[in-house]
């Protein structure tokens, strides 16, 4: 059996699965129960100074897509609403009973050196294995100059990270907000400030919808709604992009990462890890099904690693990151075409209508022979994948590589070679 | 209704297919793939845009869903229960190709139309008065459907039926565990709400001369169905305890079991769906033994397999290749005599010396319905050798240009949905007959487009690009 233990930015845990800082990590009692189930670590629900915040009711909203509940989830919750003293006492209790599990304390206080020094000192004293700086919370706290209000300004990110590093004796992760145009700037700032790693993504600004009966916002607080943070399965590709952009940025390459955003099962987690995360954090999936999902997470990951011959987590963390490149490095001479396997086709003709209405009009049906099975007019196929994506039957439409006999050619090479044959207009625009 | 009858209905006449819960309906609706040029919609004789109404359920638009259904099929509420979907829409579902359970189209359809009936909303309004009058004979599915679409086209419609209760066989014939009488009557009420003037208890040809219709109306639609159950033409047919299937089923549907008496052994004669329905209903109303006797073999039975299976699971017995020769008894049925048969070149041949008797106390004849010839005769309409009214397949026009016909009277006995489709087709043809070249009034385009099935903006042969030249 594969060794699932991991080291993320110097924080060690028996497996890479951490509970993200959120309601599942509200209290010591909950976290201990989660550790009993097998969770590797927990990022404590973000701590701040007293008096504790006052939360609004209601707090959560979700969208159902095609019957899948909680496909996207949103909240307007603030940081912990419990006194700092209680939380820190419980941190110490948890650490005492679960020395091997990682307890990371998430922090958010006003942008003053003194404030950060004090809370860092008290958290480390309580026994935290690591700290996570919450520069991501997009609602409520940002209006008070904290959370995303810090995370959106690289200079603040660097400054606060420096305050923390001055005091902390344990590793420091900076939790990044996705509510920016280019996450690399925040990651570079965190590294410049001395962060041991970054965790991402926090939640995305969102409004969950409008009730068409009352014309009021859905999931409102007495008829009014504020934007909240969006997470859950729907956000995963956005998180993967941000993660990989940090993994491939020359300035941050190698910076340890804790991956977050829409992870529902072991396979999602493995994808984050292949793109560079040495630990992963989950929130929505746990809020949907409870701590018990850890059993499926660890066994699934372990079986997959065994199947692939990976002995330990570091054998594959970041393995796929180099394959994420800029568009200009893609081979323009690479060609695939669609192939419909008639023996598997059920005749729904979804590929047919999709290609004809919205792609390249190269799927046809021979109505004369009465068959419902479409076929591909290969010379016109641009290999866009759409047909294979809409096809409900696994393996019925495959995309197959066609040898063109041409040398590989990237856009970069093409432009460098003077763009032979390319439009004059384009050349003028770029000369 | 006495308490024992009430118990029989509560226990044995529960709906075979229950309503879907809102949650189950959502899950089921989301299974639909939304096929292009969907085979289910083609298989439906009324060409309901099935993927569309299912997606409307999935998106929470139940009212829109019911409208999609009822546009194409005015009797969509009862069809959701009465249709033999295994051989229609659900039988065509592409999930079969996948060796998977087809979408439960009928139950989804019911979800939408039940919701509409529950909130009592009216999906359609009658069209503006077009100054023409149409008579519809028969308030069965064919007549009701035709009358409803004629109202939407703005005709003044008078609907005649010799029965006091409207609905035709939809009200009096469909097995009660498939669809209760209430459902049919609710639907009739909704349709009559379009402003159809109904004259119930009036038989054309007896109470009102048929010719009068030709004089008083601009067009006439005949949806008069079939006639009474055929006679056997054997001794003993008049004994007490001998029933024809339609009367028997009608009592069962009216939940009036007293006149039927009790039975220890019932013999049902026939091999079609009506015979099998009668068998199941005999069992379920308390007959101890029920035997279906058919002149031919199992393979020649017209009944659907799933109906036969239902009868079997109720414990019915089957007697193949047995033709009745005599019903025995003094005043009351005491038994029945059969001879064995063989099928030679498709014909039933009696085997000499093969007679045998069977003791029983009830015989139900389900050997098909006679054709309803009287109207054809008094209106001088052409029929085929079988006695079915001859009608043009595209317009359902008869040999008299003013008279149109559809449903069982033309097809010789099919399903409710075929009658509904015919009524729709004829309504559109009546408009065209009276207003040659004129488009339908606003609000009628959609259902008209469903008559032949909808395929909007078809894709050119062999894909589009590069293949036009
Ligand atoms: C026992 C039985 C079970 C069936 N089960 C099913 C089933 O489960 N599913 C299904 O889809 N189909 C079923 N059918 C078939 C279905 O009921 C018919 O196909 C359908 O009702 C035909 O409709 P119609 O309007 O053509 O005729 P009908 O329903 O027969 O209606 C004809 C109407 O015309 C009236 N009429 C006739 N002559 C005159 C006149 N001279 N003047 C005034 N009124 C007149 C009659 O009173 C009747 O109301 C069943 C049929 C039978 C007999
Ligand atoms: C109800 C709720 C409360 C949250 N509170 C915090 C918080 O206090 N601090 C924080 O850093 N992130 C918070 N988050 C963000 C999560 O930690 C996590 O980044 C996000 O939910 C994405 O992961 P997921 O897609 O697995 O849910 C919260 C999320 C939710 C749903
Ligand atoms: S890959 Fe794209 S272009 Fe080619 S057949 Fe499929 S949908 Fe059409």
mmCIF file of N, CA and C in Angstrom, chain B residues 217-283:
data_model
loop_
_atom_site.group_PDB
_atom_site.id
_atom_site.type_symbol
_atom_site.label_atom_id
_atom_site.label_comp_id
_atom_site.label_asym_id
_atom_site.label_seq_id
_atom_site.Cartn_x
_atom_site.Cartn_y
_atom_site.Cartn_z
ATOM 1 N N UNK B 217 -74.992 22.258 -40.606
ATOM 2 C CA UNK B 217 -73.592 22.578 -40.291
ATOM 3 C C UNK B 217 -72.745 22.696 -41.554
ATOM 4 N N UNK B 218 -71.644 23.451 -41.423
ATOM 5 C CA UNK B 218 -70.741 23.613 -42.567
ATOM 6 C C UNK B 218 -69.857 22.391 -42.768
ATOM 7 N N UNK B 219 -69.613 21.670 -41.679
ATOM 8 C CA UNK B 219 -68.810 20.451 -41.785
ATOM 9 C C UNK B 219 -69.189 19.517 -40.651
ATOM 10 N N UNK B 220 -68.971 18.223 -40.886
ATOM 11 C CA UNK B 220 -69.335 17.210 -39.885
ATOM 12 C C UNK B 220 -68.136 16.297 -39.660
ATOM 13 N N UNK B 221 -67.839 16.011 -38.396
ATOM 14 C CA UNK B 221 -66.814 15.009 -38.105
ATOM 15 C C UNK B 221 -67.471 13.821 -37.435
ATOM 16 N N UNK B 222 -67.182 12.625 -37.923
ATOM 17 C CA UNK B 222 -67.734 11.413 -37.335
ATOM 18 C C UNK B 222 -66.655 10.707 -36.515
ATOM 19 N N UNK B 223 -66.897 10.669 -35.224
ATOM 20 C CA UNK B 223 -65.978 9.927 -34.348
ATOM 21 C C UNK B 223 -66.821 8.958 -33.556
ATOM 22 N N UNK B 224 -67.562 8.141 -34.303
ATOM 23 C CA UNK B 224 -68.596 7.337 -33.645
ATOM 24 C C UNK B 224 -68.106 5.962 -33.215
ATOM 25 N N UNK B 225 -66.833 5.712 -33.384
ATOM 26 C CA UNK B 225 -66.270 4.467 -32.843
ATOM 27 C C UNK B 225 -66.851 3.231 -33.491
ATOM 28 N N UNK B 226 -66.795 2.138 -32.742
ATOM 29 C CA UNK B 226 -67.305 0.862 -33.241
ATOM 30 C C UNK B 226 -68.643 0.571 -32.594
ATOM 31 N N UNK B 227 -69.282 -0.488 -33.057
ATOM 32 C CA UNK B 227 -70.595 -0.844 -32.512
ATOM 33 C C UNK B 227 -70.491 -1.841 -31.366
ATOM 34 N N UNK B 228 -71.584 -2.562 -31.170
ATOM 35 C CA UNK B 228 -71.679 -3.520 -30.065
ATOM 36 C C UNK B 228 -70.747 -4.716 -30.299
ATOM 37 N N UNK B 229 -70.535 -5.492 -29.245
ATOM 38 C CA UNK B 229 -69.726 -6.705 -29.357
ATOM 39 C C UNK B 229 -70.387 -7.678 -30.338
ATOM 40 N N UNK B 230 -69.558 -8.343 -31.130
ATOM 41 C CA UNK B 230 -70.077 -9.294 -32.125
ATOM 42 C C UNK B 230 -70.818 -10.446 -31.469
ATOM 43 N N UNK B 231 -71.758 -10.980 -32.232
ATOM 44 C CA UNK B 231 -72.459 -12.197 -31.776
ATOM 45 C C UNK B 231 -71.610 -13.417 -32.121
ATOM 46 N N UNK B 232 -71.804 -14.474 -31.294
ATOM 47 C CA UNK B 232 -71.075 -15.712 -31.589
ATOM 48 C C UNK B 232 -71.836 -16.538 -32.622
ATOM 49 N N UNK B 233 -73.179 -16.424 -32.552
ATOM 50 C CA UNK B 233 -73.992 -17.222 -33.461
ATOM 51 C C UNK B 233 -74.022 -18.683 -33.087
ATOM 52 N N UNK B 234 -73.985 -18.974 -31.784
ATOM 53 C CA UNK B 234 -74.055 -20.376 -31.333
ATOM 54 C C UNK B 234 -75.199 -20.497 -30.333
ATOM 55 N N UNK B 235 -75.700 -21.689 -30.137
ATOM 56 C CA UNK B 235 -76.817 -21.863 -29.191
ATOM 57 C C UNK B 235 -76.402 -21.458 -27.770
ATOM 58 N N UNK B 236 -77.370 -20.921 -27.038
ATOM 59 C CA UNK B 236 -77.126 -20.607 -25.625
ATOM 60 C C UNK B 236 -76.655 -19.191 -25.371
ATOM 61 N N UNK B 237 -76.531 -18.389 -26.423
ATOM 62 C CA UNK B 237 -76.011 -17.032 -26.251
ATOM 63 C C UNK B 237 -76.916 -16.154 -25.402
ATOM 64 N N UNK B 238 -78.228 -16.553 -25.329
ATOM 65 C CA UNK B 238 -79.180 -15.725 -24.592
ATOM 66 C C UNK B 238 -79.325 -16.105 -23.116
ATOM 67 N N UNK B 239 -78.571 -17.106 -22.657
ATOM 68 C CA UNK B 239 -78.705 -17.549 -21.262
ATOM 69 C C UNK B 239 -78.264 -16.471 -20.285
ATOM 70 N N UNK B 240 -78.828 -16.527 -19.081
ATOM 71 C CA UNK B 240 -78.389 -15.632 -18.035
ATOM 72 C C UNK B 240 -76.932 -15.960 -17.670
ATOM 73 N N UNK B 241 -76.136 -14.958 -17.461
ATOM 74 C CA UNK B 241 -74.724 -15.232 -17.161
ATOM 75 C C UNK B 241 -73.836 -15.106 -18.376
ATOM 76 N N UNK B 242 -74.453 -14.850 -19.551
ATOM 77 C CA UNK B 242 -73.639 -14.582 -20.748
ATOM 78 C C UNK B 242 -73.554 -13.070 -20.916
ATOM 79 N N UNK B 243 -72.358 -12.569 -20.977
ATOM 80 C CA UNK B 243 -72.131 -11.121 -21.052
ATOM 81 C C UNK B 243 -71.336 -10.773 -22.298
ATOM 82 N N UNK B 244 -71.539 -9.519 -22.763
ATOM 83 C CA UNK B 244 -70.562 -9.052 -23.750
ATOM 84 C C UNK B 244 -69.537 -8.211 -22.989
ATOM 85 N N UNK B 245 -68.313 -8.236 -23.468
ATOM 86 C CA UNK B 245 -67.194 -7.656 -22.717
ATOM 87 C C UNK B 245 -67.419 -6.185 -22.398
ATOM 88 N N UNK B 246 -67.950 -5.429 -23.358
ATOM 89 C CA UNK B 246 -68.086 -3.992 -23.129
ATOM 90 C C UNK B 246 -69.054 -3.691 -21.997
ATOM 91 N N UNK B 247 -70.166 -4.445 -21.940
ATOM 92 C CA UNK B 247 -71.107 -4.202 -20.845
ATOM 93 C C UNK B 247 -70.484 -4.620 -19.521
ATOM 94 N N UNK B 248 -69.803 -5.755 -19.553
ATOM 95 C CA UNK B 248 -69.166 -6.251 -18.340
ATOM 96 C C UNK B 248 -68.178 -5.203 -17.803
ATOM 97 N N UNK B 249 -67.297 -4.720 -18.690
ATOM 98 C CA UNK B 249 -66.271 -3.755 -18.279
ATOM 99 C C UNK B 249 -66.920 -2.448 -17.820
ATOM 100 N N UNK B 250 -67.995 -2.106 -18.480
ATOM 101 C CA UNK B 250 -68.665 -0.855 -18.110
ATOM 102 C C UNK B 250 -69.193 -0.914 -16.674
ATOM 103 N N UNK B 251 -69.778 -2.054 -16.319
ATOM 104 C CA UNK B 251 -70.226 -2.192 -14.917
ATOM 105 C C UNK B 251 -69.036 -2.113 -13.961
ATOM 106 N N UNK B 252 -67.966 -2.760 -14.348
ATOM 107 C CA UNK B 252 -66.781 -2.741 -13.482
ATOM 108 C C UNK B 252 -66.287 -1.304 -13.317
ATOM 109 N N UNK B 253 -66.274 -0.581 -14.418
ATOM 110 C CA UNK B 253 -65.775 0.795 -14.346
ATOM 111 C C UNK B 253 -66.709 1.696 -13.542
ATOM 112 N N UNK B 254 -67.999 1.369 -13.616
ATOM 113 C CA UNK B 254 -68.938 2.191 -12.847
ATOM 114 C C UNK B 254 -68.984 1.763 -11.386
ATOM 115 N N UNK B 255 -68.152 0.791 -11.059
ATOM 116 C CA UNK B 255 -68.034 0.295 -9.681
ATOM 117 C C UNK B 255 -69.382 -0.228 -9.181
ATOM 118 N N UNK B 256 -70.092 -0.883 -10.089
ATOM 119 C CA UNK B 256 -71.430 -1.404 -9.813
ATOM 120 C C UNK B 256 -71.387 -2.912 -10.072
ATOM 121 N N UNK B 257 -71.006 -3.685 -9.046
ATOM 122 C CA UNK B 257 -70.745 -5.117 -9.258
ATOM 123 C C UNK B 257 -71.986 -5.986 -9.073
ATOM 124 N N UNK B 258 -73.001 -5.445 -8.411
ATOM 125 C CA UNK B 258 -74.225 -6.238 -8.122
ATOM 126 C C UNK B 258 -74.772 -6.941 -9.355
ATOM 127 N N UNK B 259 -75.048 -6.217 -10.447
ATOM 128 C CA UNK B 259 -75.680 -6.867 -11.607
ATOM 129 C C UNK B 259 -74.853 -8.013 -12.174
ATOM 130 N N UNK B 260 -73.539 -8.000 -11.921
ATOM 131 C CA UNK B 260 -72.689 -9.041 -12.501
ATOM 132 C C UNK B 260 -72.794 -10.354 -11.741
ATOM 133 N N UNK B 261 -73.295 -10.306 -10.504
ATOM 134 C CA UNK B 261 -73.385 -11.507 -9.690
ATOM 135 C C UNK B 261 -72.006 -12.045 -9.343
ATOM 136 N N UNK B 262 -71.995 -13.184 -8.650
ATOM 137 C CA UNK B 262 -70.712 -13.786 -8.298
ATOM 138 C C UNK B 262 -70.387 -14.887 -9.299
ATOM 139 N N UNK B 263 -69.114 -15.207 -9.430
ATOM 140 C CA UNK B 263 -68.761 -16.277 -10.354
ATOM 141 C C UNK B 263 -67.670 -17.147 -9.755
ATOM 142 N N UNK B 264 -67.834 -18.473 -9.903
ATOM 143 C CA UNK B 264 -66.766 -19.380 -9.480
ATOM 144 C C UNK B 264 -65.837 -19.621 -10.662
ATOM 145 N N UNK B 265 -66.471 -19.865 -11.826
ATOM 146 C CA UNK B 265 -65.655 -20.084 -13.012
ATOM 147 C C UNK B 265 -66.161 -19.199 -14.147
ATOM 148 N N UNK B 266 -65.291 -18.320 -14.623
ATOM 149 C CA UNK B 266 -65.644 -17.449 -15.740
ATOM 150 C C UNK B 266 -64.835 -17.869 -16.961
ATOM 151 N N UNK B 267 -65.520 -17.944 -18.096
ATOM 152 C CA UNK B 267 -64.793 -18.201 -19.344
ATOM 153 C C UNK B 267 -64.908 -16.949 -20.214
ATOM 154 N N UNK B 268 -63.751 -16.456 -20.644
ATOM 155 C CA UNK B 268 -63.735 -15.282 -21.510
ATOM 156 C C UNK B 268 -63.349 -15.743 -22.906
ATOM 157 N N UNK B 269 -64.144 -15.345 -23.895
ATOM 158 C CA UNK B 269 -63.879 -15.786 -25.262
ATOM 159 C C UNK B 269 -63.250 -14.651 -26.060
ATOM 160 N N UNK B 270 -62.096 -14.904 -26.658
ATOM 161 C CA UNK B 270 -61.443 -13.877 -27.478
ATOM 162 C C UNK B 270 -59.937 -13.891 -27.263
ATOM 163 N N UNK B 271 -59.225 -13.122 -28.083
ATOM 164 C CA UNK B 271 -57.754 -13.133 -27.983
ATOM 165 C C UNK B 271 -57.131 -11.762 -28.064
ATOM 166 N N UNK B 272 -57.949 -10.728 -28.025
ATOM 167 C CA UNK B 272 -57.398 -9.379 -28.124
ATOM 168 C C UNK B 272 -57.220 -8.737 -26.765
ATOM 169 N N UNK B 273 -56.885 -7.453 -26.789
ATOM 170 C CA UNK B 273 -56.671 -6.734 -25.535
ATOM 171 C C UNK B 273 -57.940 -6.670 -24.693
ATOM 172 N N UNK B 274 -59.094 -6.548 -25.370
ATOM 173 C CA UNK B 274 -60.339 -6.475 -24.605
ATOM 174 C C UNK B 274 -60.565 -7.779 -23.851
ATOM 175 N N UNK B 275 -60.273 -8.911 -24.515
ATOM 176 C CA UNK B 275 -60.430 -10.205 -23.859
ATOM 177 C C UNK B 275 -59.516 -10.292 -22.641
ATOM 178 N N UNK B 276 -58.274 -9.877 -22.825
ATOM 179 C CA UNK B 276 -57.325 -9.994 -21.715
ATOM 180 C C UNK B 276 -57.700 -9.040 -20.582
ATOM 181 N N UNK B 277 -58.148 -7.820 -20.942
ATOM 182 C CA UNK B 277 -58.638 -6.885 -19.916
ATOM 183 C C UNK B 277 -59.788 -7.514 -19.132
ATOM 184 N N UNK B 278 -60.672 -8.180 -19.849
ATOM 185 C CA UNK B 278 -61.833 -8.791 -19.199
ATOM 186 C C UNK B 278 -61.397 -9.879 -18.230
ATOM 187 N N UNK B 279 -60.406 -10.647 -18.651
ATOM 188 C CA UNK B 279 -59.892 -11.711 -17.789
ATOM 189 C C UNK B 279 -59.360 -11.108 -16.494
ATOM 190 N N UNK B 280 -58.499 -10.099 -16.627
ATOM 191 C CA UNK B 280 -57.885 -9.500 -15.448
ATOM 192 C C UNK B 280 -58.949 -8.893 -14.539
ATOM 193 N N UNK B 281 -59.921 -8.236 -15.159
ATOM 194 C CA UNK B 281 -60.948 -7.587 -14.348
ATOM 195 C C UNK B 281 -61.889 -8.611 -13.702
ATOM 196 N N UNK B 282 -62.097 -9.750 -14.354
ATOM 197 C CA UNK B 282 -62.910 -10.806 -13.738
ATOM 198 C C UNK B 282 -62.209 -11.321 -12.490
ATOM 199 N N UNK B 283 -60.916 -11.583 -12.660
ATOM 200 C CA UNK B 283 -60.121 -12.046 -11.521
ATOM 201 C C UNK B 283 -60.208 -11.046 -10.385
#
